Structure formats: C-alpha cells, structure tokens
PDB file of C-alpha atoms and ligand atoms in Angstrom:
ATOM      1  CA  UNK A   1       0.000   0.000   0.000  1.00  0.00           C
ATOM      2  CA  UNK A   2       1.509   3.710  -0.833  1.00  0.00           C
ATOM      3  CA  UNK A   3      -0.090   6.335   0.624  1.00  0.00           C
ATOM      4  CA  UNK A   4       1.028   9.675  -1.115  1.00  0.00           C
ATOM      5  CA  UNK A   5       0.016  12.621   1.250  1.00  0.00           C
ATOM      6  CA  UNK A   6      -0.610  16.423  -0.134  1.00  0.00           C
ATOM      7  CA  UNK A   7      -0.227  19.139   2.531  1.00  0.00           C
ATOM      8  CA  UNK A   8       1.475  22.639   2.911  1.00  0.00           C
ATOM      9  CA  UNK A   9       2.956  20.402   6.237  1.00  0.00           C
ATOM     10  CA  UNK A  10       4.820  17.865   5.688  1.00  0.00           C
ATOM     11  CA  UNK A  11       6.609  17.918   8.662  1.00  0.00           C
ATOM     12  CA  UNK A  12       3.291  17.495  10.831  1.00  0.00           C
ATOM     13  CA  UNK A  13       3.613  13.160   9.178  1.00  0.00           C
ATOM     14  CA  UNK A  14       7.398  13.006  10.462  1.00  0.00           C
ATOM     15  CA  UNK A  15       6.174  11.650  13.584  1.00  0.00           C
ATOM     16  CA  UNK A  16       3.548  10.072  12.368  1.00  0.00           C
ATOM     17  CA  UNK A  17       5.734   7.610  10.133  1.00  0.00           C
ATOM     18  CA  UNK A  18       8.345   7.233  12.986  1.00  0.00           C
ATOM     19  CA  UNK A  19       6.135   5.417  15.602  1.00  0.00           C
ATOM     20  CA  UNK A  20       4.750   2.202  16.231  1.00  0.00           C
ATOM     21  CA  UNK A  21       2.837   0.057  13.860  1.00  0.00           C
ATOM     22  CA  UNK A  22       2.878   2.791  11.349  1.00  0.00           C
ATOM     23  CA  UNK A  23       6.868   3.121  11.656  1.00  0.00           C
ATOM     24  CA  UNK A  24       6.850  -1.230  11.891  1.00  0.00           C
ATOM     25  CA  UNK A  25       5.084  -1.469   8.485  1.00  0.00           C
ATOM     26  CA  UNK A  26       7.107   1.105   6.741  1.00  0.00           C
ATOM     27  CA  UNK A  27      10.512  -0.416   8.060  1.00  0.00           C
ATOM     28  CA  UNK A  28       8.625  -4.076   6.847  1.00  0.00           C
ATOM     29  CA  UNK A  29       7.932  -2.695   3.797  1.00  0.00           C
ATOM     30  CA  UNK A  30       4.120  -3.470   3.948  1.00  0.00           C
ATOM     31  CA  UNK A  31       3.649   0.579   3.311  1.00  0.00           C
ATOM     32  CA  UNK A  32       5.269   2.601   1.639  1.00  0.00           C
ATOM     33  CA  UNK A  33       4.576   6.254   3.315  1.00  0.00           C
ATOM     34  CA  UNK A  34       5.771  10.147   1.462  1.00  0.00           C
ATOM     35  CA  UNK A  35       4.282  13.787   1.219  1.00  0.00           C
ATOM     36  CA  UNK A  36       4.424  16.032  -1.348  1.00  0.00           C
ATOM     37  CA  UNK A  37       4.538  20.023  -0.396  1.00  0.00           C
ATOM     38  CA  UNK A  38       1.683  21.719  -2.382  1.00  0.00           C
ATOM     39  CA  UNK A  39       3.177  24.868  -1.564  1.00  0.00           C
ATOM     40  CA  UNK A  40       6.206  23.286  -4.314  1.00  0.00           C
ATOM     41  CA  UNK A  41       3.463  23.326  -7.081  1.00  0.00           C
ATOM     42  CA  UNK A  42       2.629  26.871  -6.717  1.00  0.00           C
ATOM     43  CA  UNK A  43       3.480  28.422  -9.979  1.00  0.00           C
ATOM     44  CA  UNK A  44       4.383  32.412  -8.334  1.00  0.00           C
ATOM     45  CA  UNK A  45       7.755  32.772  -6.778  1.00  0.00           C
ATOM     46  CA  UNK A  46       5.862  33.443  -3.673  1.00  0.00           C
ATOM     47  CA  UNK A  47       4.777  29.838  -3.155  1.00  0.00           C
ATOM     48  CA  UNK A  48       1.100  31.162  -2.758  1.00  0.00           C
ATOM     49  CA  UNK A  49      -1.807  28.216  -2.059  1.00  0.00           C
ATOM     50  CA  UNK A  50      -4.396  30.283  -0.839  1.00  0.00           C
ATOM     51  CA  UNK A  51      -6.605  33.474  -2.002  1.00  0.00           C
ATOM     52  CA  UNK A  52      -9.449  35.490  -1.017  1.00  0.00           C
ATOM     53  CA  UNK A  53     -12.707  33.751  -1.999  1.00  0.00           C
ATOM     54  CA  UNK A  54     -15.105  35.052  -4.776  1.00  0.00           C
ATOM     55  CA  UNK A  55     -18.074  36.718  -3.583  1.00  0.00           C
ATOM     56  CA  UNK A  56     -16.039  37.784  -0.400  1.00  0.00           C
ATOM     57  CA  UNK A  57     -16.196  36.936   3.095  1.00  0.00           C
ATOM     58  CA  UNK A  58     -14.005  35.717   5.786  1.00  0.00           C
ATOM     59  CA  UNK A  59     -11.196  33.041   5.418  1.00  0.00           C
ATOM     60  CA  UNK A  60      -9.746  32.221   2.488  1.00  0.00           C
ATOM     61  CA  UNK A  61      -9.720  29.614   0.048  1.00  0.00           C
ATOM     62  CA  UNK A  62      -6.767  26.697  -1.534  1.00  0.00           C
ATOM     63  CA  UNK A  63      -5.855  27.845  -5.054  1.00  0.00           C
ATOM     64  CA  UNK A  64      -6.899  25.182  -7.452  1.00  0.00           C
ATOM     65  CA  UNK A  65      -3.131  26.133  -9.446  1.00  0.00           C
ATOM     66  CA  UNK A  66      -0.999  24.164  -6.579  1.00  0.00           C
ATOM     67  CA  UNK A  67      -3.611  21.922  -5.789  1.00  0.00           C
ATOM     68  CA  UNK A  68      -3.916  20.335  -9.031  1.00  0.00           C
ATOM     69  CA  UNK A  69       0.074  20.523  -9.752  1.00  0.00           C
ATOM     70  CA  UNK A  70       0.431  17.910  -6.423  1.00  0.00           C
ATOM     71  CA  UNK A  71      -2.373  16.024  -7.383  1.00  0.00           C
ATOM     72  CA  UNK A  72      -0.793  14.682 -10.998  1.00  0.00           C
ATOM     73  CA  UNK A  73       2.326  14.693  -9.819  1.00  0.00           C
ATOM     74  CA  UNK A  74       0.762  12.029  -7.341  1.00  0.00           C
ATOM     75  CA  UNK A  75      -0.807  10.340 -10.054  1.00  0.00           C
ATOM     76  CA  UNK A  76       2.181   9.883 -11.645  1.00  0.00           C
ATOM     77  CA  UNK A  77       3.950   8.432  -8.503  1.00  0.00           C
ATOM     78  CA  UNK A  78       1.385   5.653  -8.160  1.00  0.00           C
ATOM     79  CA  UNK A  79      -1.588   6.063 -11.182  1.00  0.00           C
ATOM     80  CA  UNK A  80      -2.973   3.437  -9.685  1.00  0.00           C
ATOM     81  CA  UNK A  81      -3.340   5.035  -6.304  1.00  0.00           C
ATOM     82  CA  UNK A  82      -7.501   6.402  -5.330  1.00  0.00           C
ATOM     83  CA  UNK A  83      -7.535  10.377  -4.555  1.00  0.00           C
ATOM     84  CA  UNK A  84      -9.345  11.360  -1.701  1.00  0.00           C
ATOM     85  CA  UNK A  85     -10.033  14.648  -0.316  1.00  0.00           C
ATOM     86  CA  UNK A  86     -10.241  14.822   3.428  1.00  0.00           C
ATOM     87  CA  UNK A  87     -13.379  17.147   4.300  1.00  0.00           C
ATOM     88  CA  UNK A  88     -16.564  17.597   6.451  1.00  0.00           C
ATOM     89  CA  UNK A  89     -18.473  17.238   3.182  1.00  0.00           C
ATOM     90  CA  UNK A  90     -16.886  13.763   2.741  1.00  0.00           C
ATOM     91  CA  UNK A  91     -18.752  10.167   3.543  1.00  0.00           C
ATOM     92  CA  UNK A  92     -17.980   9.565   7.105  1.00  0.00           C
ATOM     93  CA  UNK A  93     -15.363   7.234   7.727  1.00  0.00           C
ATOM     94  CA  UNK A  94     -15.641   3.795   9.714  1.00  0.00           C
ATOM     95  CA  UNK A  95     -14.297   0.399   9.880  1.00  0.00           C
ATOM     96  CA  UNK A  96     -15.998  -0.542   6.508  1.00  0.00           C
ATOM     97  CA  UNK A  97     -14.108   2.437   4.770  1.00  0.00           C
ATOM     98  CA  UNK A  98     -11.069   1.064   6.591  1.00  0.00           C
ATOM     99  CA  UNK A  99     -11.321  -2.060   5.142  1.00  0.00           C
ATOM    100  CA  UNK A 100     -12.186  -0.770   1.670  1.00  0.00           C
ATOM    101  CA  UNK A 101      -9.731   1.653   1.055  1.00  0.00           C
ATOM    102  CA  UNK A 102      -7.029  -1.074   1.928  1.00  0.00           C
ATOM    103  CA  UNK A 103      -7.854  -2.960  -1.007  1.00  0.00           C
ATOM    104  CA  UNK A 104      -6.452  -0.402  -3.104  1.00  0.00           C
ATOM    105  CA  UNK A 105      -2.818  -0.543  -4.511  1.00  0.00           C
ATOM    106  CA  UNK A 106      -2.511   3.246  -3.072  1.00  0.00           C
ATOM    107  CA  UNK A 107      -3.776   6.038  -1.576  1.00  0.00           C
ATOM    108  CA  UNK A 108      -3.219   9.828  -2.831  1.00  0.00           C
ATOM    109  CA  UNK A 109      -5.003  11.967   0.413  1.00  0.00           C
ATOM    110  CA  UNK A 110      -5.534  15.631   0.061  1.00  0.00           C
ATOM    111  CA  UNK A 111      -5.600  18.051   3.332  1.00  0.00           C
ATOM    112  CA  UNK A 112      -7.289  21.544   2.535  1.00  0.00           C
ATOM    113  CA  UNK A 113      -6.432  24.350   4.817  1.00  0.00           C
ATOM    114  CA  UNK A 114      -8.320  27.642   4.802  1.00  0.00           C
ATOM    115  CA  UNK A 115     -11.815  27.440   4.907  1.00  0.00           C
ATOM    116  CA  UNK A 116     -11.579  24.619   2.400  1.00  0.00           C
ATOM    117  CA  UNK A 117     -10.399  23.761  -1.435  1.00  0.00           C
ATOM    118  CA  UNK A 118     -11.730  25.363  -4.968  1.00  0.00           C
ATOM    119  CA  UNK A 119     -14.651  23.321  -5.786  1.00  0.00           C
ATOM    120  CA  UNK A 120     -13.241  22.872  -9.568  1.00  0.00           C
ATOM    121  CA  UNK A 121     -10.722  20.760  -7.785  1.00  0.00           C
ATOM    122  CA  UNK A 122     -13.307  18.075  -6.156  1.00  0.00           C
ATOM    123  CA  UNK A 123     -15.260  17.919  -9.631  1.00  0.00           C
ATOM    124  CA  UNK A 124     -12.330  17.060 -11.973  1.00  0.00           C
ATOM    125  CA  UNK A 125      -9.367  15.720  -9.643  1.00  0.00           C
ATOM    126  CA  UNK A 126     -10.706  14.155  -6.549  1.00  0.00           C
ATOM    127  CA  UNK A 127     -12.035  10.563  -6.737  1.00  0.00           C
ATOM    128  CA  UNK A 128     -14.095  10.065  -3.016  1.00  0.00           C
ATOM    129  CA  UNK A 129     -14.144  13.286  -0.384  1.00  0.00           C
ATOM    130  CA  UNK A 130     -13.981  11.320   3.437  1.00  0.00           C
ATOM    131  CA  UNK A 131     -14.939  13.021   6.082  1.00  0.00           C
ATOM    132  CA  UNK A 132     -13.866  11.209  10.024  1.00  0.00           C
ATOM    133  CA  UNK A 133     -16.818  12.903  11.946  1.00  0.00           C
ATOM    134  CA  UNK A 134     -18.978  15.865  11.988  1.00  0.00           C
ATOM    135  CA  UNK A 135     -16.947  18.449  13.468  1.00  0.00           C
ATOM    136  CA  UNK A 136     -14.626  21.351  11.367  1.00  0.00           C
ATOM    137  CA  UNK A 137     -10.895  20.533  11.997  1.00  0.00           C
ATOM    138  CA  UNK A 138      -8.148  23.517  11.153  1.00  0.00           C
ATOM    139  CA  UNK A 139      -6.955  21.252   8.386  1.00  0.00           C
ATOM    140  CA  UNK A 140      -7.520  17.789   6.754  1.00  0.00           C
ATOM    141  CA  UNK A 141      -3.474  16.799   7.824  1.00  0.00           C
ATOM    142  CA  UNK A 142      -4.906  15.139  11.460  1.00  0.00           C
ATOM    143  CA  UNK A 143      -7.793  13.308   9.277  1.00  0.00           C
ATOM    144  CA  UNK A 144      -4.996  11.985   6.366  1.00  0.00           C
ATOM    145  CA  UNK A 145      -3.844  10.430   9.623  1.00  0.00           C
ATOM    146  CA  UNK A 146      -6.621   8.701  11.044  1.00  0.00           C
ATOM    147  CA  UNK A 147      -7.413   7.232   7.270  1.00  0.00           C
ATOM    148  CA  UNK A 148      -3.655   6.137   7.101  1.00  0.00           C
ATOM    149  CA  UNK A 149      -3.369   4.492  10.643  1.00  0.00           C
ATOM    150  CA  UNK A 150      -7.008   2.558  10.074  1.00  0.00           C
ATOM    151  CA  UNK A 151      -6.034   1.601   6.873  1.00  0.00           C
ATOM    152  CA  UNK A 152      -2.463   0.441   7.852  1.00  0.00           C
ATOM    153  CA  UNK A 153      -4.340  -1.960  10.420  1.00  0.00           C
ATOM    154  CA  UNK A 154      -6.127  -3.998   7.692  1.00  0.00           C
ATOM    155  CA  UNK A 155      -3.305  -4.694   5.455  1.00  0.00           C
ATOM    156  CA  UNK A 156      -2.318  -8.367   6.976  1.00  0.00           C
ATOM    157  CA  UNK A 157       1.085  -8.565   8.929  1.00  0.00           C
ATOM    158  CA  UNK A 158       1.045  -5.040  10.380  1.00  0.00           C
ATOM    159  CA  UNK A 159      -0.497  -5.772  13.823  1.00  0.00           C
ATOM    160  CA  UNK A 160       2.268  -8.937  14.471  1.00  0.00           C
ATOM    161  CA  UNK A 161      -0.668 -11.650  15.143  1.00  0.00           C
ATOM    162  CA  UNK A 162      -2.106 -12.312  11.463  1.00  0.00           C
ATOM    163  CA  UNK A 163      -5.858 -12.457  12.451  1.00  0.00           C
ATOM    164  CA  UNK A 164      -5.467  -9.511  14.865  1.00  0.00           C
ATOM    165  CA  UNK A 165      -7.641  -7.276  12.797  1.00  0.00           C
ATOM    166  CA  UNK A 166     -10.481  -9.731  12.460  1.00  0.00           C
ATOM    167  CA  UNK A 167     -10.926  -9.192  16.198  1.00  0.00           C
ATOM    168  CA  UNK A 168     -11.436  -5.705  15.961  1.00  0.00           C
ATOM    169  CA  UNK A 169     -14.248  -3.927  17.442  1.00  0.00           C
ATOM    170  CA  UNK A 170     -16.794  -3.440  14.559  1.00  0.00           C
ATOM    171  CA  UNK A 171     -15.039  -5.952  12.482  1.00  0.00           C
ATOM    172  CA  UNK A 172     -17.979  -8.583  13.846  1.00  0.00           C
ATOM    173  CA  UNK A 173     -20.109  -5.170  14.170  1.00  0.00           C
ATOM    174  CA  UNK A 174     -19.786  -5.722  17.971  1.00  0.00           C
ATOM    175  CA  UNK A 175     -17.377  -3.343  20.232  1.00  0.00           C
ATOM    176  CA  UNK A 176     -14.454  -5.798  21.825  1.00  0.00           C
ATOM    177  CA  UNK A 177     -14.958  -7.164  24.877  1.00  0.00           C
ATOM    178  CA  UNK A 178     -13.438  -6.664  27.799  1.00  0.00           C
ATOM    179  CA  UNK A 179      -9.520  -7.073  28.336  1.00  0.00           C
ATOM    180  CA  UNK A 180      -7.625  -8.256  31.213  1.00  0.00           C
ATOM    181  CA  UNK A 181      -4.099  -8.638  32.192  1.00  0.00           C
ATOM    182  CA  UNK A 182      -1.259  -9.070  35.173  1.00  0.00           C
ATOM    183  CA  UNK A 183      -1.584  -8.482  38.136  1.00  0.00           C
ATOM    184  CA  UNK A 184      -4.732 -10.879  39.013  1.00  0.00           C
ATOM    185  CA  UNK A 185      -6.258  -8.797  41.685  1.00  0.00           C
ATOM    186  CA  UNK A 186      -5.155  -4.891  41.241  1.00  0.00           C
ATOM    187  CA  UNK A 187      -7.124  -2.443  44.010  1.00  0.00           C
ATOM    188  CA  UNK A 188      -9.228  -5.520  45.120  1.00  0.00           C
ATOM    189  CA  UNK A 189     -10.346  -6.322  41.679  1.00  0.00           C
ATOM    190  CA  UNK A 190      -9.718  -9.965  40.540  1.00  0.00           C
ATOM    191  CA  UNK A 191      -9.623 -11.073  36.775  1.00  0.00           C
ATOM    192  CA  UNK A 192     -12.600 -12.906  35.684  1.00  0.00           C
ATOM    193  CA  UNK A 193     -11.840 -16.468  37.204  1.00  0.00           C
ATOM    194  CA  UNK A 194     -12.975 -18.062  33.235  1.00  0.00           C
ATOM    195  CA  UNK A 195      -9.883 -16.518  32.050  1.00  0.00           C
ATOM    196  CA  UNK A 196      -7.704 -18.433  34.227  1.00  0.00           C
ATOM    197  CA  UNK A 197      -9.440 -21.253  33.370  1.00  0.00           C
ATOM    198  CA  UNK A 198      -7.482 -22.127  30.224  1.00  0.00           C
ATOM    199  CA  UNK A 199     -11.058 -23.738  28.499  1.00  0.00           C
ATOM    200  CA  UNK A 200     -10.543 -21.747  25.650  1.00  0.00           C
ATOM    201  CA  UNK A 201     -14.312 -22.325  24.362  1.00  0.00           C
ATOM    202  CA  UNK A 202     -15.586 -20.947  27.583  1.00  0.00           C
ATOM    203  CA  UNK A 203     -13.032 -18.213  27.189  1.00  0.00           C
ATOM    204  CA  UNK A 204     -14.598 -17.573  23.374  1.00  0.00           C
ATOM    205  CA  UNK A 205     -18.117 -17.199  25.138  1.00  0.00           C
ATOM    206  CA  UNK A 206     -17.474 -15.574  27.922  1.00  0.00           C
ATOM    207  CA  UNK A 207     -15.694 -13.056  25.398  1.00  0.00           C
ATOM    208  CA  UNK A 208     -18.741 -13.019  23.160  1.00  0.00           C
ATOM    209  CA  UNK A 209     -21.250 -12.109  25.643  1.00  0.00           C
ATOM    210  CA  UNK A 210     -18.884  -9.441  27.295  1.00  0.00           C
ATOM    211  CA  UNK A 211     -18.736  -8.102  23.559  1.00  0.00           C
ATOM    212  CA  UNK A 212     -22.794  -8.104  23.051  1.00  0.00           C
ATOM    213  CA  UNK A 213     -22.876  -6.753  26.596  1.00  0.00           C
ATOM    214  CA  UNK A 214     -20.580  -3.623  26.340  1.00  0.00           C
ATOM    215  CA  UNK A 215     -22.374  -3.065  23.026  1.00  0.00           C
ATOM    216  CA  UNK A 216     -26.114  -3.361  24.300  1.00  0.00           C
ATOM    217  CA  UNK A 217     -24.821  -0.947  27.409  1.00  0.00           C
ATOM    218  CA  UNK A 218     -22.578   1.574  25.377  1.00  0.00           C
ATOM    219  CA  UNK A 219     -23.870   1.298  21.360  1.00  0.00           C
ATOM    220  CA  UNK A 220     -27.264  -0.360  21.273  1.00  0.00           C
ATOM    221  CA  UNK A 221     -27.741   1.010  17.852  1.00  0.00           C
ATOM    222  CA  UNK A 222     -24.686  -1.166  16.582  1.00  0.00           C
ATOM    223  CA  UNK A 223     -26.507  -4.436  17.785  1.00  0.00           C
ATOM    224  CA  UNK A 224     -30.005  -2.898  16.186  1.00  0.00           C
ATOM    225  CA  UNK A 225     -28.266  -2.901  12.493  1.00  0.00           C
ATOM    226  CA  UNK A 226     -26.150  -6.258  13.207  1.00  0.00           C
ATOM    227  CA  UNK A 227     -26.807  -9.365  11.404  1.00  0.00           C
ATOM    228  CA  UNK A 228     -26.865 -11.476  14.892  1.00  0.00           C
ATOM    229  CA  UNK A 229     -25.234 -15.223  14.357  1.00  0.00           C
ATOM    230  CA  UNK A 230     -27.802 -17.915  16.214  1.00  0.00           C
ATOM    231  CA  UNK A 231     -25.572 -17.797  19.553  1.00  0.00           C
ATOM    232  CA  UNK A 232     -25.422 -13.994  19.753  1.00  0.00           C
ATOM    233  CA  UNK A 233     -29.474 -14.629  19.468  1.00  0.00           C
ATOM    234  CA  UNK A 234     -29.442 -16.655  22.055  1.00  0.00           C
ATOM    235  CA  UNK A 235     -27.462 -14.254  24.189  1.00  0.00           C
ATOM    236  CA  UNK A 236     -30.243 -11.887  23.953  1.00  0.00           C
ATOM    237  CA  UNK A 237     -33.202 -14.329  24.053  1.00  0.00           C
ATOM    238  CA  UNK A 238     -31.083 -15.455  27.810  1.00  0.00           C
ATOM    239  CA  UNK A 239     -30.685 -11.874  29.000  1.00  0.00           C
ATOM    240  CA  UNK A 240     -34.378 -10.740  28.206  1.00  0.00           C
ATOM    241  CA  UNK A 241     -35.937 -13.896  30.181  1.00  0.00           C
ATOM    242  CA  UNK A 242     -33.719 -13.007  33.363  1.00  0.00           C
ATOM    243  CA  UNK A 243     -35.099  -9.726  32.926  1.00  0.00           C
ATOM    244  CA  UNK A 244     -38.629 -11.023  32.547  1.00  0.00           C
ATOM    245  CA  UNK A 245     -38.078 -12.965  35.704  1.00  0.00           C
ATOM    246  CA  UNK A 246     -36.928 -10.171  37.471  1.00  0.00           C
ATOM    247  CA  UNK A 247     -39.936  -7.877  36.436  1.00  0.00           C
ATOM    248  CA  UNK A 248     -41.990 -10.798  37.259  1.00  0.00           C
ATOM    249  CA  UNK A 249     -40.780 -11.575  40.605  1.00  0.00           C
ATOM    250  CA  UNK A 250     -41.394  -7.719  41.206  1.00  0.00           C
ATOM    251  CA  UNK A 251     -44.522  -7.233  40.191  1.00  0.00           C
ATOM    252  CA  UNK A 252     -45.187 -10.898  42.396  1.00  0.00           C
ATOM    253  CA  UNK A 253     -43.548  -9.107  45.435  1.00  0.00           C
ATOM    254  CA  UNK A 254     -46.106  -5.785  44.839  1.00  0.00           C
ATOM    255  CA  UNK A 255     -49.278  -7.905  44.768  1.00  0.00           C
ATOM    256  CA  UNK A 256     -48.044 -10.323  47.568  1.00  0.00           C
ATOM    257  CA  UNK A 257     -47.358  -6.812  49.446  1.00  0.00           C
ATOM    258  CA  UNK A 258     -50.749  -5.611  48.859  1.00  0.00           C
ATOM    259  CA  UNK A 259     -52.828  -8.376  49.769  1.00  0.00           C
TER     260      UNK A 259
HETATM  261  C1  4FV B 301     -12.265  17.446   8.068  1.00  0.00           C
HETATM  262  C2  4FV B 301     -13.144  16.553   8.715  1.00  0.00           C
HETATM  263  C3  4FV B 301     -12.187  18.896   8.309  1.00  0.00           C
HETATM  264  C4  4FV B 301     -12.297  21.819   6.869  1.00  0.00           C
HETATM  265  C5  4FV B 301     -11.681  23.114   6.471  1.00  0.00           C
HETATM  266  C6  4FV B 301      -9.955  21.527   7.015  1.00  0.00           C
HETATM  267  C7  4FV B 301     -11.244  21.068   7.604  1.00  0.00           C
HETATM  268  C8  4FV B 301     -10.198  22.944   6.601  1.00  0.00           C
HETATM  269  N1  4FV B 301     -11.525  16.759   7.205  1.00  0.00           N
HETATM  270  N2  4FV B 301     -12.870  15.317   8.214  1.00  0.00           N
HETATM  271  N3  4FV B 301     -14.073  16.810   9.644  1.00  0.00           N
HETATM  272  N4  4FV B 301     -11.399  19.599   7.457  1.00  0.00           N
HETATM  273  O1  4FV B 301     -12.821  19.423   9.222  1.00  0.00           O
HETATM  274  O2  4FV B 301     -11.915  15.453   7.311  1.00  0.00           O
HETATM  275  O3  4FV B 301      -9.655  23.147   5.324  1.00  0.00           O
END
C-alpha cells in the first residue's frame, strides 16, 4: 500500500511515520509512506496556495493552481493510487471504509487548509471526499492520519498476530470485549476467574457475551443494524428472560405486598 500525502505540512507526518505500527510497516515494507509540499506546485515565486474567496467573506480559500500541480504529480507516482479529499463534506469514515480503502494498490489523500479547497478541484481531480466525523478541523493533515493508521491496520502482517484485525471492534459489528491482564487482583479487583481457566471455548463465550454486553450498554444502535449469528441470538433471548423474571418476581412481590 503507498499512501502519497498532499499538505502545505509535511513535517506534521514526520512523527507520524516514525512510531509504532505505522513506523513497523514502513521499516517491513508493507507501506510505503511520502508527502508532497503543495506549496512546491505553486506556480508564483511566492509559493502562494491560498486566495481570497469570490463573492467575499471571511477566510480564504486553496488555489486550485498548486492543488492540481500535487495532485498529478501524485498520479504519476502511483496512477494506480484512489484520490481522496479529506473534508466535512466527505462520507464519514468507519471500519468498513477502513477495510475498503485497503484494497487499493494506493492512496493519494488531500488536506485543505483555509476554509476549504476550490470546488473545480473536487469535480475534476478528486475521486471520493472522506470526512472522520462531523466536526470542522483547522486542516484535513490530522484526518490523512486517522485514514492512514485505520487503513495500515487492515493490510495483513502489520499488527504482528495475522488475524489480529479480524478481532477488531466493529469488524464482527460488535465493540471488543473486555480485556484483562497481570496483576490478578489490582485495588481488590480480581480477573474474571474463566480466564484463568485455560477452556478456551468458555473463554470464546465468555468473550462473546462481554462483547454483546458492552455493546447493548454503550452502542445499542450497533446491535439494532447487526446481522446477529444464532448464539449472539441466544445471548439476547437469555438476557431478556432473566429480565422477565426479574420484572416478574417484582410485580409478584407488589401484589403479595398488597394483599
Ligand atoms: C475534516 C473533517 C475537516 C475543513 C476546512 C480543514 C477542515 C479545513 N476533514 N474530516 N471533519 N477539514 O474538518 O476530514 O480546510
């Protein structure tokens, strides 16, 4: 996977590519990570990439001159590579997009400043527009990294264990369940006695319904648009007769109390 990254900041990805499972995958060659400086494709001497915008107002707006310069140039570094815009405009991003977009041979990702890019650049040089969340950021660099580091996950090798990724939260549409390590007891608090028990079946389960649990709790509408497997059903089905029994026995106790 290349990703090709177009900024007027560069040096803002330096420590991005230098850590962790980002800087593992580069140095294992499973990425291959570089910026280009659209300031360097501004044709005055000036190294403008930003003007006033037509019809006036406040901010200002990326030249479409520079913009489009970094963009082929791009292209021609990996023409088989997807161009994506980073913007609030974009489709928001999640683990599906994740695990899209890292089916492609590369990534070019574009990060506006300003109060955004010249439309004429979105129509005729931009192939999706990706937005990570409904909030205005003061530039699409922090976004290009998100994309990157979600995308880096899927491509198999880069988290050390091969199905690591499969285990994901929202790669079974559930969040993860809970995790647990040494000490045994910390403050008073012992580990869950199952995962001691070495019955790695029970461990699965146990894992399963703390998964479906911490999703009903925390992201109920994630279990609502879930295609639930037969035990996951019968996770539910169990839960909603204890809690039938428990309204039961209280509405018992209430008529017991007033007779
Ligand atoms: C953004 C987002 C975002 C908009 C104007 C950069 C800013 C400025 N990018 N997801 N949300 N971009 O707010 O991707 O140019």
């Amino acid at each position: 996977m290349k990703f090709v990254v177009l900024t007027i900041f560069p040096e803002m990805f330096d420590p991005f590519w230098d850590h962790g499972i980002i800087r593992r995958a580069i140095d294992q060659k499973k990425i291959f990570a570089s910026t280009l400086n659209i300031r360097d494709f501004a044709e005055d001497n000036h190294q403008v990439t930003d003007d006033r915008p037509y019809g006036g107002g406040s901010g200002m707006v990326m030249k479409p001159e520079p913009l489009s310069g970094a963009i082929r140039a791009a292209n021609r570094k990996c023409p088989a590579a997807k161009t994506i815009l980073l913007s609030p405009q974009g489709r928001v991003f999640d683990q599906a997009a994740a695990n899209e977009l890292a089916g492609f041979e590369g990534l070019v990702l574009v990060c506006g400043r300003y109060e955004g890019v010249d439309e004429r650049i979105s129509h005729n040089l931009i192939d999706d527009e990706i937005s990570i969340g409904d909030y205005v950021l003061t530039g699409g660099e922090l976004a290009a990294m998100v994309v990157i580091d979600a995308v880096t996950r899927q491509i198999p090798g880069t988290l050390g264990g091969e199905d690591a990724a499969e285990k994901d939260s929202f790669s079974n549409g559930l969040l993860e369940h809970a995790h647990y390590t040494r000490p045994q007891v910390f403050e008073g608090n012992a580990v869950p006695e199952i995962l001691l028990s070495g019955h790695h079946e029970a461990i699965e389960n146990w894992r399963l319904e703390s998964a479906m649990l911490r999703t009903l709790l925390k992201r109920p509408d994630l279990l609502k648009s879930k295609s639930l497997s037969k035990q996951e059903l019968d996770i539910l089905k169990k839960w909603s007769q204890r809690i039938e029994e428990i309204i039961e026995s209280y509405h018992r106790g209430h008529r017991e109390h007033r007779e």
